[in-house]
Amino acid sequence: MDILILAVVIAVVVLGALGGLIVGTRRKKQLPPPPPAAPDITAPPAEPHVGDEAETPRDEPRRTIEEVDLPGGGASTAVEEPPVVEELPPTEIEVPEPTAGRLIRLRARLSRSQNALGKGLLTLLSREHLDEDTWEEIEDTLLTADVGVLPTQELVDGLRERVKVLGTRTPDELRGLLREELLKLVGTDFDRTVKTEPETSKPGIVMVVGVNGTGKTTTTGKLARVLVADGRSVVLGAADTFRAAAADQLQTWGERVGAYTVRGPEGGDPASVAFDAVKEGKEMGSDVVLIDTAGRLHTKTGLMDELGKVKRVVEKHAPLDEILLVLDATTGQNGLVQARVFAEVVDITGIVLTKLDGTAKGGIVVAVQRELGVPVKLVGLGEGADDLAPFEPEAFVDALIGE
């Protein structure tokens, strides 16, 4: 019996060992990996069409038309106000200084800058003995001041005779003597009024000519201020279409005093601009039309032909009332050359001398009047907007000889 139990136990142990061996062998053999599952491919979002939102549509609950509150019902709908656009402030129109007020200021400035000529002459005339050398010095002083050869000779001859007759020469007598002789040269019988009131119908037409660099466009703008200060309405014609920014410069002058500016394209036909300016002045009922012209003296033939054309075209509307020649007083005798060139083409009726302060010697007033036979009507004595005034011979001579 015991032997039987022992045999059974041994058989169980043997079967257990065989079972563990078989299981270990199976673990060492790795099974091949299962085939990969097919990947989930997501289709790219569709391109948005006109009217679609530029993003992938989302699943959102949708409402039927019965569930939507339409405007006009009980609920108020907030309306967004449009943004307020700030308007630029209009250009402020200036009130020019009256002519009478500026004359006093300009006279004082002229006296400070010009009395070197008068002082020099008075010093020479005050010498105890006026010999030939002294008279030659007086001539040199006058010629240096750009008075010109013939006017200088006339003045010296007049002074010689007056001094010989006068005998004694006190400072006051010499000043009075010199003043009388200078007034003869400058001339007191010219009509120096700038004619802007035509006899028939408005507007008065003024054409401004001169070489670039003399202050021609600036003078046109300043003249507009003078006329506006006198209660006149002005139209500006920017017929200098060849100089860059000339039209912009003139328009700026006009806007400052409320004057309307007629302009054309850069490089356009100046005569066409002048014609339109006069036409516009008539339609607006303006008092005066001021026409600024080109001044390219280095192309003399072309410039003069153009000025002649402008004059002819303007006169199809009405005759010109004034043709003002602008000269730089500091150029001296060169200004006379310019005056001759312009006088060959247009009938100059008046002269405007700019930059008469500073280095200008004053005698050019006498010389240019003698050269052209027309008066100096306006003078400019500074860079200020109101530094242009009518020319007064007495005030000019008093400034030359000083107090």
PDB file of C-alpha atoms in Angstrom, residues 87-374:
ATOM      1  CA  GLU A  87     -12.394 118.430 -40.575  1.00  0.00           C
ATOM      2  CA  LEU A  88      -9.217 120.441 -41.121  1.00  0.00           C
ATOM      3  CA  PRO A  89      -9.618 124.053 -40.057  1.00  0.00           C
ATOM      4  CA  PRO A  90      -9.957 126.467 -42.986  1.00  0.00           C
ATOM      5  CA  THR A  91      -6.990 128.597 -43.924  1.00  0.00           C
ATOM      6  CA  GLU A  92      -7.056 131.695 -41.752  1.00  0.00           C
ATOM      7  CA  ILE A  93      -7.387 134.818 -43.868  1.00  0.00           C
ATOM      8  CA  GLU A  94      -5.050 137.569 -42.780  1.00  0.00           C
ATOM      9  CA  VAL A  95      -5.860 141.258 -42.663  1.00  0.00           C
ATOM     10  CA  PRO A  96      -3.004 143.091 -44.425  1.00  0.00           C
ATOM     11  CA  GLU A  97      -1.506 146.187 -42.898  1.00  0.00           C
ATOM     12  CA  PRO A  98      -2.919 149.442 -44.332  1.00  0.00           C
ATOM     13  CA  THR A  99      -0.695 151.243 -46.818  1.00  0.00           C
ATOM     14  CA  ALA A 100      -0.466 154.419 -44.750  1.00  0.00           C
ATOM     15  CA  GLY A 101       0.792 152.555 -41.693  1.00  0.00           C
ATOM     16  CA  ARG A 102       3.537 150.688 -43.481  1.00  0.00           C
ATOM     17  CA  LEU A 103       4.964 153.807 -45.179  1.00  0.00           C
ATOM     18  CA  ILE A 104       6.177 155.208 -41.862  1.00  0.00           C
ATOM     19  CA  ARG A 105       7.934 151.978 -40.967  1.00  0.00           C
ATOM     20  CA  LEU A 106       9.487 151.577 -44.424  1.00  0.00           C
ATOM     21  CA  ARG A 107      10.681 155.179 -44.448  1.00  0.00           C
ATOM     22  CA  ALA A 108      12.543 154.653 -41.179  1.00  0.00           C
ATOM     23  CA  ARG A 109      14.128 151.440 -42.470  1.00  0.00           C
ATOM     24  CA  LEU A 110      15.175 153.096 -45.723  1.00  0.00           C
ATOM     25  CA  SER A 111      16.722 155.976 -43.797  1.00  0.00           C
ATOM     26  CA  ARG A 112      18.861 153.598 -41.736  1.00  0.00           C
ATOM     27  CA  SER A 113      20.182 151.706 -44.758  1.00  0.00           C
ATOM     28  CA  GLN A 114      20.549 154.424 -47.410  1.00  0.00           C
ATOM     29  CA  ASN A 115      21.891 157.534 -45.722  1.00  0.00           C
ATOM     30  CA  ALA A 116      25.541 156.602 -46.376  1.00  0.00           C
ATOM     31  CA  LEU A 117      25.227 158.245 -49.798  1.00  0.00           C
ATOM     32  CA  GLY A 118      23.783 161.431 -48.352  1.00  0.00           C
ATOM     33  CA  LYS A 119      26.311 161.608 -45.553  1.00  0.00           C
ATOM     34  CA  GLY A 120      29.169 161.143 -47.999  1.00  0.00           C
ATOM     35  CA  LEU A 121      27.927 163.934 -50.243  1.00  0.00           C
ATOM     36  CA  LEU A 122      27.291 166.301 -47.345  1.00  0.00           C
ATOM     37  CA  THR A 123      30.775 165.651 -45.969  1.00  0.00           C
ATOM     38  CA  LEU A 124      32.386 166.452 -49.303  1.00  0.00           C
ATOM     39  CA  LEU A 125      30.279 169.572 -49.859  1.00  0.00           C
ATOM     40  CA  SER A 126      31.131 170.842 -46.394  1.00  0.00           C
ATOM     41  CA  ARG A 127      34.839 171.145 -47.142  1.00  0.00           C
ATOM     42  CA  GLU A 128      36.248 174.637 -46.925  1.00  0.00           C
ATOM     43  CA  HIS A 129      37.607 174.561 -50.470  1.00  0.00           C
ATOM     44  CA  LEU A 130      35.724 172.718 -53.212  1.00  0.00           C
ATOM     45  CA  ASP A 131      38.492 172.120 -55.726  1.00  0.00           C
ATOM     46  CA  GLU A 132      38.449 169.799 -58.743  1.00  0.00           C
ATOM     47  CA  ASP A 133      39.575 166.830 -56.673  1.00  0.00           C
ATOM     48  CA  THR A 134      36.576 167.276 -54.362  1.00  0.00           C
ATOM     49  CA  TRP A 135      34.151 167.447 -57.274  1.00  0.00           C
ATOM     50  CA  GLU A 136      35.698 164.276 -58.702  1.00  0.00           C
ATOM     51  CA  GLU A 137      35.142 162.568 -55.359  1.00  0.00           C
ATOM     52  CA  ILE A 138      31.509 163.684 -55.443  1.00  0.00           C
ATOM     53  CA  GLU A 139      31.166 162.200 -58.941  1.00  0.00           C
ATOM     54  CA  ASP A 140      32.739 158.928 -57.800  1.00  0.00           C
ATOM     55  CA  THR A 141      30.348 158.759 -54.849  1.00  0.00           C
ATOM     56  CA  LEU A 142      27.337 159.166 -57.118  1.00  0.00           C
ATOM     57  CA  LEU A 143      28.598 156.658 -59.691  1.00  0.00           C
ATOM     58  CA  THR A 144      29.317 154.105 -56.968  1.00  0.00           C
ATOM     59  CA  ALA A 145      25.699 154.504 -55.835  1.00  0.00           C
ATOM     60  CA  ASP A 146      24.523 153.442 -59.332  1.00  0.00           C
ATOM     61  CA  VAL A 147      23.106 156.853 -60.209  1.00  0.00           C
ATOM     62  CA  GLY A 148      24.460 156.606 -63.750  1.00  0.00           C
ATOM     63  CA  VAL A 149      26.848 158.736 -65.802  1.00  0.00           C
ATOM     64  CA  LEU A 150      24.473 161.318 -67.281  1.00  0.00           C
ATOM     65  CA  PRO A 151      22.435 161.886 -64.088  1.00  0.00           C
ATOM     66  CA  THR A 152      25.674 162.209 -62.130  1.00  0.00           C
ATOM     67  CA  GLN A 153      26.994 164.859 -64.509  1.00  0.00           C
ATOM     68  CA  GLU A 154      23.715 166.772 -64.254  1.00  0.00           C
ATOM     69  CA  LEU A 155      23.772 166.680 -60.473  1.00  0.00           C
ATOM     70  CA  VAL A 156      27.398 167.804 -60.193  1.00  0.00           C
ATOM     71  CA  ASP A 157      26.848 170.661 -62.636  1.00  0.00           C
ATOM     72  CA  GLY A 158      23.811 171.814 -60.698  1.00  0.00           C
ATOM     73  CA  LEU A 159      25.644 171.642 -57.391  1.00  0.00           C
ATOM     74  CA  ARG A 160      28.634 173.564 -58.750  1.00  0.00           C
ATOM     75  CA  GLU A 161      26.443 176.436 -59.866  1.00  0.00           C
ATOM     76  CA  ARG A 162      24.338 176.525 -56.709  1.00  0.00           C
ATOM     77  CA  VAL A 163      27.360 176.445 -54.378  1.00  0.00           C
ATOM     78  CA  LYS A 164      29.089 179.223 -56.333  1.00  0.00           C
ATOM     79  CA  VAL A 165      26.001 181.420 -56.071  1.00  0.00           C
ATOM     80  CA  LEU A 166      25.287 180.506 -52.442  1.00  0.00           C
ATOM     81  CA  GLY A 167      28.739 181.401 -51.163  1.00  0.00           C
ATOM     82  CA  THR A 168      28.470 180.451 -47.498  1.00  0.00           C
ATOM     83  CA  ARG A 169      27.508 176.854 -46.830  1.00  0.00           C
ATOM     84  CA  THR A 170      25.997 176.004 -43.477  1.00  0.00           C
ATOM     85  CA  PRO A 171      24.977 172.326 -42.850  1.00  0.00           C
ATOM     86  CA  ASP A 172      21.288 173.149 -43.167  1.00  0.00           C
ATOM     87  CA  GLU A 173      21.842 175.073 -46.410  1.00  0.00           C
ATOM     88  CA  LEU A 174      23.878 172.216 -47.894  1.00  0.00           C
ATOM     89  CA  ARG A 175      21.233 169.648 -46.941  1.00  0.00           C
ATOM     90  CA  GLY A 176      18.503 171.723 -48.517  1.00  0.00           C
ATOM     91  CA  LEU A 177      20.611 172.294 -51.623  1.00  0.00           C
ATOM     92  CA  LEU A 178      21.379 168.597 -52.014  1.00  0.00           C
ATOM     93  CA  ARG A 179      17.746 167.663 -51.421  1.00  0.00           C
ATOM     94  CA  GLU A 180      16.530 169.954 -54.204  1.00  0.00           C
ATOM     95  CA  GLU A 181      19.044 168.624 -56.713  1.00  0.00           C
ATOM     96  CA  LEU A 182      18.326 164.979 -55.865  1.00  0.00           C
ATOM     97  CA  LEU A 183      14.574 165.544 -56.192  1.00  0.00           C
ATOM     98  CA  LYS A 184      15.162 166.889 -59.697  1.00  0.00           C
ATOM     99  CA  LEU A 185      16.925 163.655 -60.598  1.00  0.00           C
ATOM    100  CA  VAL A 186      14.364 161.337 -58.994  1.00  0.00           C
ATOM    101  CA  GLY A 187      11.475 163.295 -60.475  1.00  0.00           C
ATOM    102  CA  THR A 188       8.350 164.563 -58.782  1.00  0.00           C
ATOM    103  CA  ASP A 189       6.142 164.956 -61.845  1.00  0.00           C
ATOM    104  CA  PHE A 190       5.668 161.220 -62.597  1.00  0.00           C
ATOM    105  CA  ASP A 191       2.290 159.595 -62.081  1.00  0.00           C
ATOM    106  CA  ARG A 192       3.272 156.780 -59.721  1.00  0.00           C
ATOM    107  CA  THR A 193      -0.221 155.379 -59.158  1.00  0.00           C
ATOM    108  CA  VAL A 194      -0.599 151.667 -59.906  1.00  0.00           C
ATOM    109  CA  LYS A 195      -3.504 151.718 -62.342  1.00  0.00           C
ATOM    110  CA  THR A 196      -5.965 149.004 -61.374  1.00  0.00           C
ATOM    111  CA  GLU A 197      -9.242 150.781 -62.157  1.00  0.00           C
ATOM    112  CA  PRO A 198     -10.062 150.609 -65.883  1.00  0.00           C
ATOM    113  CA  GLU A 199     -12.200 153.329 -67.388  1.00  0.00           C
ATOM    114  CA  THR A 200     -14.676 150.932 -69.021  1.00  0.00           C
ATOM    115  CA  SER A 201     -15.369 147.784 -67.016  1.00  0.00           C
ATOM    116  CA  LYS A 202     -13.770 145.590 -64.370  1.00  0.00           C
ATOM    117  CA  PRO A 203     -11.409 143.948 -63.761  1.00  0.00           C
ATOM    118  CA  GLY A 204      -8.201 145.941 -63.949  1.00  0.00           C
ATOM    119  CA  ILE A 205      -5.466 143.760 -65.464  1.00  0.00           C
ATOM    120  CA  VAL A 206      -1.873 143.964 -64.220  1.00  0.00           C
ATOM    121  CA  MET A 207       0.928 141.878 -65.733  1.00  0.00           C
ATOM    122  CA  VAL A 208       4.117 141.405 -63.679  1.00  0.00           C
ATOM    123  CA  VAL A 209       7.360 140.635 -65.545  1.00  0.00           C
ATOM    124  CA  GLY A 210      10.967 140.225 -64.511  1.00  0.00           C
ATOM    125  CA  VAL A 211      13.891 137.838 -64.265  1.00  0.00           C
ATOM    126  CA  ASN A 212      13.676 134.846 -61.926  1.00  0.00           C
ATOM    127  CA  GLY A 213      15.356 135.682 -58.638  1.00  0.00           C
ATOM    128  CA  THR A 214      14.271 139.316 -58.479  1.00  0.00           C
ATOM    129  CA  GLY A 215      11.303 138.505 -56.239  1.00  0.00           C
ATOM    130  CA  LYS A 216       8.723 138.678 -59.024  1.00  0.00           C
ATOM    131  CA  THR A 217       6.280 136.082 -57.677  1.00  0.00           C
ATOM    132  CA  THR A 218       6.695 137.352 -54.129  1.00  0.00           C
ATOM    133  CA  THR A 219       6.065 140.906 -55.320  1.00  0.00           C
ATOM    134  CA  THR A 220       2.865 139.753 -57.057  1.00  0.00           C
ATOM    135  CA  GLY A 221       1.668 138.226 -53.795  1.00  0.00           C
ATOM    136  CA  LYS A 222       2.600 141.317 -51.806  1.00  0.00           C
ATOM    137  CA  LEU A 223       0.849 143.559 -54.325  1.00  0.00           C
ATOM    138  CA  ALA A 224      -2.285 141.458 -53.818  1.00  0.00           C
ATOM    139  CA  ARG A 225      -2.020 142.240 -50.110  1.00  0.00           C
ATOM    140  CA  VAL A 226      -1.741 145.975 -50.851  1.00  0.00           C
ATOM    141  CA  LEU A 227      -4.871 145.852 -53.011  1.00  0.00           C
ATOM    142  CA  VAL A 228      -6.830 143.775 -50.492  1.00  0.00           C
ATOM    143  CA  ALA A 229      -5.820 146.226 -47.760  1.00  0.00           C
ATOM    144  CA  ASP A 230      -7.391 148.945 -49.910  1.00  0.00           C
ATOM    145  CA  GLY A 231     -10.646 146.976 -50.110  1.00  0.00           C
ATOM    146  CA  ARG A 232     -10.159 145.469 -53.571  1.00  0.00           C
ATOM    147  CA  SER A 233     -10.995 141.895 -54.623  1.00  0.00           C
ATOM    148  CA  VAL A 234      -8.162 140.106 -56.454  1.00  0.00           C
ATOM    149  CA  VAL A 235      -7.703 137.109 -58.774  1.00  0.00           C
ATOM    150  CA  LEU A 236      -4.150 135.793 -59.257  1.00  0.00           C
ATOM    151  CA  GLY A 237      -2.987 134.177 -62.504  1.00  0.00           C
ATOM    152  CA  ALA A 238      -0.032 131.779 -62.040  1.00  0.00           C
ATOM    153  CA  ALA A 239       1.302 132.038 -65.606  1.00  0.00           C
ATOM    154  CA  ASP A 240       4.882 131.190 -64.560  1.00  0.00           C
ATOM    155  CA  THR A 241       4.406 127.515 -65.414  1.00  0.00           C
ATOM    156  CA  PHE A 242       8.100 126.784 -66.044  1.00  0.00           C
ATOM    157  CA  ARG A 243       9.602 127.445 -62.616  1.00  0.00           C
ATOM    158  CA  ALA A 244       8.998 124.617 -60.172  1.00  0.00           C
ATOM    159  CA  ALA A 245       6.613 125.507 -57.328  1.00  0.00           C
ATOM    160  CA  ALA A 246       5.953 129.034 -58.664  1.00  0.00           C
ATOM    161  CA  ALA A 247       2.216 128.344 -58.839  1.00  0.00           C
ATOM    162  CA  ASP A 248       2.206 126.853 -55.330  1.00  0.00           C
ATOM    163  CA  GLN A 249       4.043 129.888 -54.001  1.00  0.00           C
ATOM    164  CA  LEU A 250       1.586 132.312 -55.585  1.00  0.00           C
ATOM    165  CA  GLN A 251      -1.431 130.299 -54.446  1.00  0.00           C
ATOM    166  CA  THR A 252      -0.140 130.393 -50.864  1.00  0.00           C
ATOM    167  CA  TRP A 253       0.101 134.175 -51.042  1.00  0.00           C
ATOM    168  CA  GLY A 254      -3.445 134.332 -52.388  1.00  0.00           C
ATOM    169  CA  GLU A 255      -4.931 132.035 -49.769  1.00  0.00           C
ATOM    170  CA  ARG A 256      -3.509 134.183 -46.985  1.00  0.00           C
ATOM    171  CA  VAL A 257      -5.647 137.163 -48.054  1.00  0.00           C
ATOM    172  CA  GLY A 258      -8.574 135.330 -49.644  1.00  0.00           C
ATOM    173  CA  ALA A 259      -7.560 135.879 -53.279  1.00  0.00           C
ATOM    174  CA  TYR A 260      -8.488 133.193 -55.828  1.00  0.00           C
ATOM    175  CA  THR A 261      -5.620 131.708 -57.870  1.00  0.00           C
ATOM    176  CA  VAL A 262      -5.957 130.365 -61.417  1.00  0.00           C
ATOM    177  CA  ARG A 263      -3.208 127.905 -62.321  1.00  0.00           C
ATOM    178  CA  GLY A 264      -2.391 125.256 -64.916  1.00  0.00           C
ATOM    179  CA  PRO A 265      -0.183 122.163 -65.167  1.00  0.00           C
ATOM    180  CA  GLU A 266       3.551 122.554 -64.661  1.00  0.00           C
ATOM    181  CA  GLY A 267       5.163 123.263 -68.012  1.00  0.00           C
ATOM    182  CA  GLY A 268       1.799 124.187 -69.534  1.00  0.00           C
ATOM    183  CA  ASP A 269       0.944 127.117 -71.755  1.00  0.00           C
ATOM    184  CA  PRO A 270       1.372 130.396 -69.807  1.00  0.00           C
ATOM    185  CA  ALA A 271      -0.859 132.332 -72.216  1.00  0.00           C
ATOM    186  CA  SER A 272      -3.707 129.882 -71.570  1.00  0.00           C
ATOM    187  CA  VAL A 273      -3.405 130.396 -67.806  1.00  0.00           C
ATOM    188  CA  ALA A 274      -3.388 134.180 -68.237  1.00  0.00           C
ATOM    189  CA  PHE A 275      -6.451 134.001 -70.501  1.00  0.00           C
ATOM    190  CA  ASP A 276      -8.341 131.840 -67.972  1.00  0.00           C
ATOM    191  CA  ALA A 277      -7.379 134.164 -65.114  1.00  0.00           C
ATOM    192  CA  VAL A 278      -8.864 137.201 -66.836  1.00  0.00           C
ATOM    193  CA  LYS A 279     -11.950 135.206 -67.806  1.00  0.00           C
ATOM    194  CA  GLU A 280     -12.381 134.033 -64.207  1.00  0.00           C
ATOM    195  CA  GLY A 281     -11.903 137.562 -62.917  1.00  0.00           C
ATOM    196  CA  LYS A 282     -14.675 138.810 -65.177  1.00  0.00           C
ATOM    197  CA  GLU A 283     -17.070 136.041 -64.173  1.00  0.00           C
ATOM    198  CA  MET A 284     -16.383 136.587 -60.461  1.00  0.00           C
ATOM    199  CA  GLY A 285     -16.735 140.352 -60.770  1.00  0.00           C
ATOM    200  CA  SER A 286     -13.287 140.898 -59.258  1.00  0.00           C
ATOM    201  CA  ASP A 287     -11.670 144.320 -59.147  1.00  0.00           C
ATOM    202  CA  VAL A 288      -8.152 143.313 -60.219  1.00  0.00           C
ATOM    203  CA  VAL A 289      -6.408 140.409 -61.965  1.00  0.00           C
ATOM    204  CA  LEU A 290      -2.659 140.071 -61.272  1.00  0.00           C
ATOM    205  CA  ILE A 291      -0.745 137.861 -63.726  1.00  0.00           C
ATOM    206  CA  ASP A 292       2.644 136.469 -62.708  1.00  0.00           C
ATOM    207  CA  THR A 293       4.825 135.546 -65.711  1.00  0.00           C
ATOM    208  CA  ALA A 294       7.950 133.513 -66.365  1.00  0.00           C
ATOM    209  CA  GLY A 295      11.425 135.041 -66.187  1.00  0.00           C
ATOM    210  CA  ARG A 296      13.994 132.770 -67.846  1.00  0.00           C
ATOM    211  CA  LEU A 297      16.361 135.406 -69.190  1.00  0.00           C
ATOM    212  CA  HIS A 298      18.974 132.799 -70.168  1.00  0.00           C
ATOM    213  CA  THR A 299      16.659 131.780 -73.024  1.00  0.00           C
ATOM    214  CA  LYS A 300      16.031 135.326 -74.139  1.00  0.00           C
ATOM    215  CA  THR A 301      14.306 134.615 -77.460  1.00  0.00           C
ATOM    216  CA  GLY A 302      11.919 132.010 -76.070  1.00  0.00           C
ATOM    217  CA  LEU A 303      11.072 134.085 -73.017  1.00  0.00           C
ATOM    218  CA  MET A 304      10.377 137.256 -74.954  1.00  0.00           C
ATOM    219  CA  ASP A 305       8.235 135.425 -77.501  1.00  0.00           C
ATOM    220  CA  GLU A 306       6.255 133.886 -74.646  1.00  0.00           C
ATOM    221  CA  LEU A 307       5.716 137.249 -72.937  1.00  0.00           C
ATOM    222  CA  GLY A 308       4.542 138.771 -76.201  1.00  0.00           C
ATOM    223  CA  LYS A 309       2.105 135.901 -76.641  1.00  0.00           C
ATOM    224  CA  VAL A 310       0.747 136.302 -73.098  1.00  0.00           C
ATOM    225  CA  LYS A 311       0.203 140.012 -73.706  1.00  0.00           C
ATOM    226  CA  ARG A 312      -1.641 139.416 -76.995  1.00  0.00           C
ATOM    227  CA  VAL A 313      -3.859 136.693 -75.540  1.00  0.00           C
ATOM    228  CA  VAL A 314      -4.808 138.756 -72.489  1.00  0.00           C
ATOM    229  CA  GLU A 315      -5.692 141.736 -74.657  1.00  0.00           C
ATOM    230  CA  LYS A 316      -8.331 139.627 -76.398  1.00  0.00           C
ATOM    231  CA  HIS A 317     -10.331 140.167 -73.200  1.00  0.00           C
ATOM    232  CA  ALA A 318      -9.329 143.757 -72.460  1.00  0.00           C
ATOM    233  CA  PRO A 319      -6.282 146.020 -72.697  1.00  0.00           C
ATOM    234  CA  LEU A 320      -3.664 145.717 -69.984  1.00  0.00           C
ATOM    235  CA  ASP A 321      -3.814 148.501 -67.419  1.00  0.00           C
ATOM    236  CA  GLU A 322      -0.308 147.981 -66.035  1.00  0.00           C
ATOM    237  CA  ILE A 323       2.852 146.091 -66.976  1.00  0.00           C
ATOM    238  CA  LEU A 324       5.154 146.191 -63.965  1.00  0.00           C
ATOM    239  CA  LEU A 325       8.838 145.281 -64.289  1.00  0.00           C
ATOM    240  CA  VAL A 326      10.369 143.873 -61.086  1.00  0.00           C
ATOM    241  CA  LEU A 327      14.078 144.636 -60.598  1.00  0.00           C
ATOM    242  CA  ASP A 328      16.461 143.671 -57.817  1.00  0.00           C
ATOM    243  CA  ALA A 329      17.927 146.938 -56.549  1.00  0.00           C
ATOM    244  CA  THR A 330      21.135 145.205 -55.454  1.00  0.00           C
ATOM    245  CA  THR A 331      22.074 144.259 -59.039  1.00  0.00           C
ATOM    246  CA  GLY A 332      22.864 147.856 -59.966  1.00  0.00           C
ATOM    247  CA  GLN A 333      23.733 148.381 -63.613  1.00  0.00           C
ATOM    248  CA  ASN A 334      22.858 144.746 -64.437  1.00  0.00           C
ATOM    249  CA  GLY A 335      19.287 145.680 -63.688  1.00  0.00           C
ATOM    250  CA  LEU A 336      19.411 148.204 -66.504  1.00  0.00           C
ATOM    251  CA  VAL A 337      20.395 145.473 -68.960  1.00  0.00           C
ATOM    252  CA  GLN A 338      17.390 143.423 -67.866  1.00  0.00           C
ATOM    253  CA  ALA A 339      15.146 146.467 -68.182  1.00  0.00           C
ATOM    254  CA  ARG A 340      16.237 147.065 -71.778  1.00  0.00           C
ATOM    255  CA  VAL A 341      15.519 143.445 -72.742  1.00  0.00           C
ATOM    256  CA  PHE A 342      11.981 143.460 -71.349  1.00  0.00           C
ATOM    257  CA  ALA A 343      11.216 146.912 -72.725  1.00  0.00           C
ATOM    258  CA  GLU A 344      11.885 145.586 -76.242  1.00  0.00           C
ATOM    259  CA  VAL A 345       8.903 143.239 -76.038  1.00  0.00           C
ATOM    260  CA  VAL A 346       6.305 144.694 -73.672  1.00  0.00           C
ATOM    261  CA  ASP A 347       5.366 148.285 -72.978  1.00  0.00           C
ATOM    262  CA  ILE A 348       6.492 148.624 -69.385  1.00  0.00           C
ATOM    263  CA  THR A 349       4.413 151.174 -67.485  1.00  0.00           C
ATOM    264  CA  GLY A 350       6.005 151.003 -64.049  1.00  0.00           C
ATOM    265  CA  ILE A 351       8.955 149.612 -62.096  1.00  0.00           C
ATOM    266  CA  VAL A 352       9.032 147.741 -58.805  1.00  0.00           C
ATOM    267  CA  LEU A 353      12.384 147.861 -56.987  1.00  0.00           C
ATOM    268  CA  THR A 354      12.860 145.026 -54.503  1.00  0.00           C
ATOM    269  CA  LYS A 355      15.586 144.645 -51.851  1.00  0.00           C
ATOM    270  CA  LEU A 356      16.135 148.383 -51.695  1.00  0.00           C
ATOM    271  CA  ASP A 357      17.418 147.975 -48.146  1.00  0.00           C
ATOM    272  CA  GLY A 358      20.674 146.249 -47.270  1.00  0.00           C
ATOM    273  CA  THR A 359      23.380 146.594 -49.914  1.00  0.00           C
ATOM    274  CA  ALA A 360      21.315 148.548 -52.453  1.00  0.00           C
ATOM    275  CA  LYS A 361      22.863 151.934 -53.135  1.00  0.00           C
ATOM    276  CA  GLY A 362      19.720 153.802 -54.125  1.00  0.00           C
ATOM    277  CA  GLY A 363      20.975 155.439 -57.279  1.00  0.00           C
ATOM    278  CA  ILE A 364      19.388 152.708 -59.402  1.00  0.00           C
ATOM    279  CA  VAL A 365      16.076 154.558 -58.914  1.00  0.00           C
ATOM    280  CA  VAL A 366      17.386 157.460 -60.975  1.00  0.00           C
ATOM    281  CA  ALA A 367      19.188 155.301 -63.542  1.00  0.00           C
ATOM    282  CA  VAL A 368      16.332 152.953 -64.387  1.00  0.00           C
ATOM    283  CA  GLN A 369      13.819 155.775 -64.702  1.00  0.00           C
ATOM    284  CA  ARG A 370      16.150 157.522 -67.136  1.00  0.00           C
ATOM    285  CA  GLU A 371      16.715 154.308 -69.069  1.00  0.00           C
ATOM    286  CA  LEU A 372      13.038 153.416 -69.574  1.00  0.00           C
ATOM    287  CA  GLY A 373      11.297 156.744 -69.167  1.00  0.00           C
ATOM    288  CA  VAL A 374       8.805 155.176 -66.746  1.00  0.00           C
TER     289      VAL A 374
END
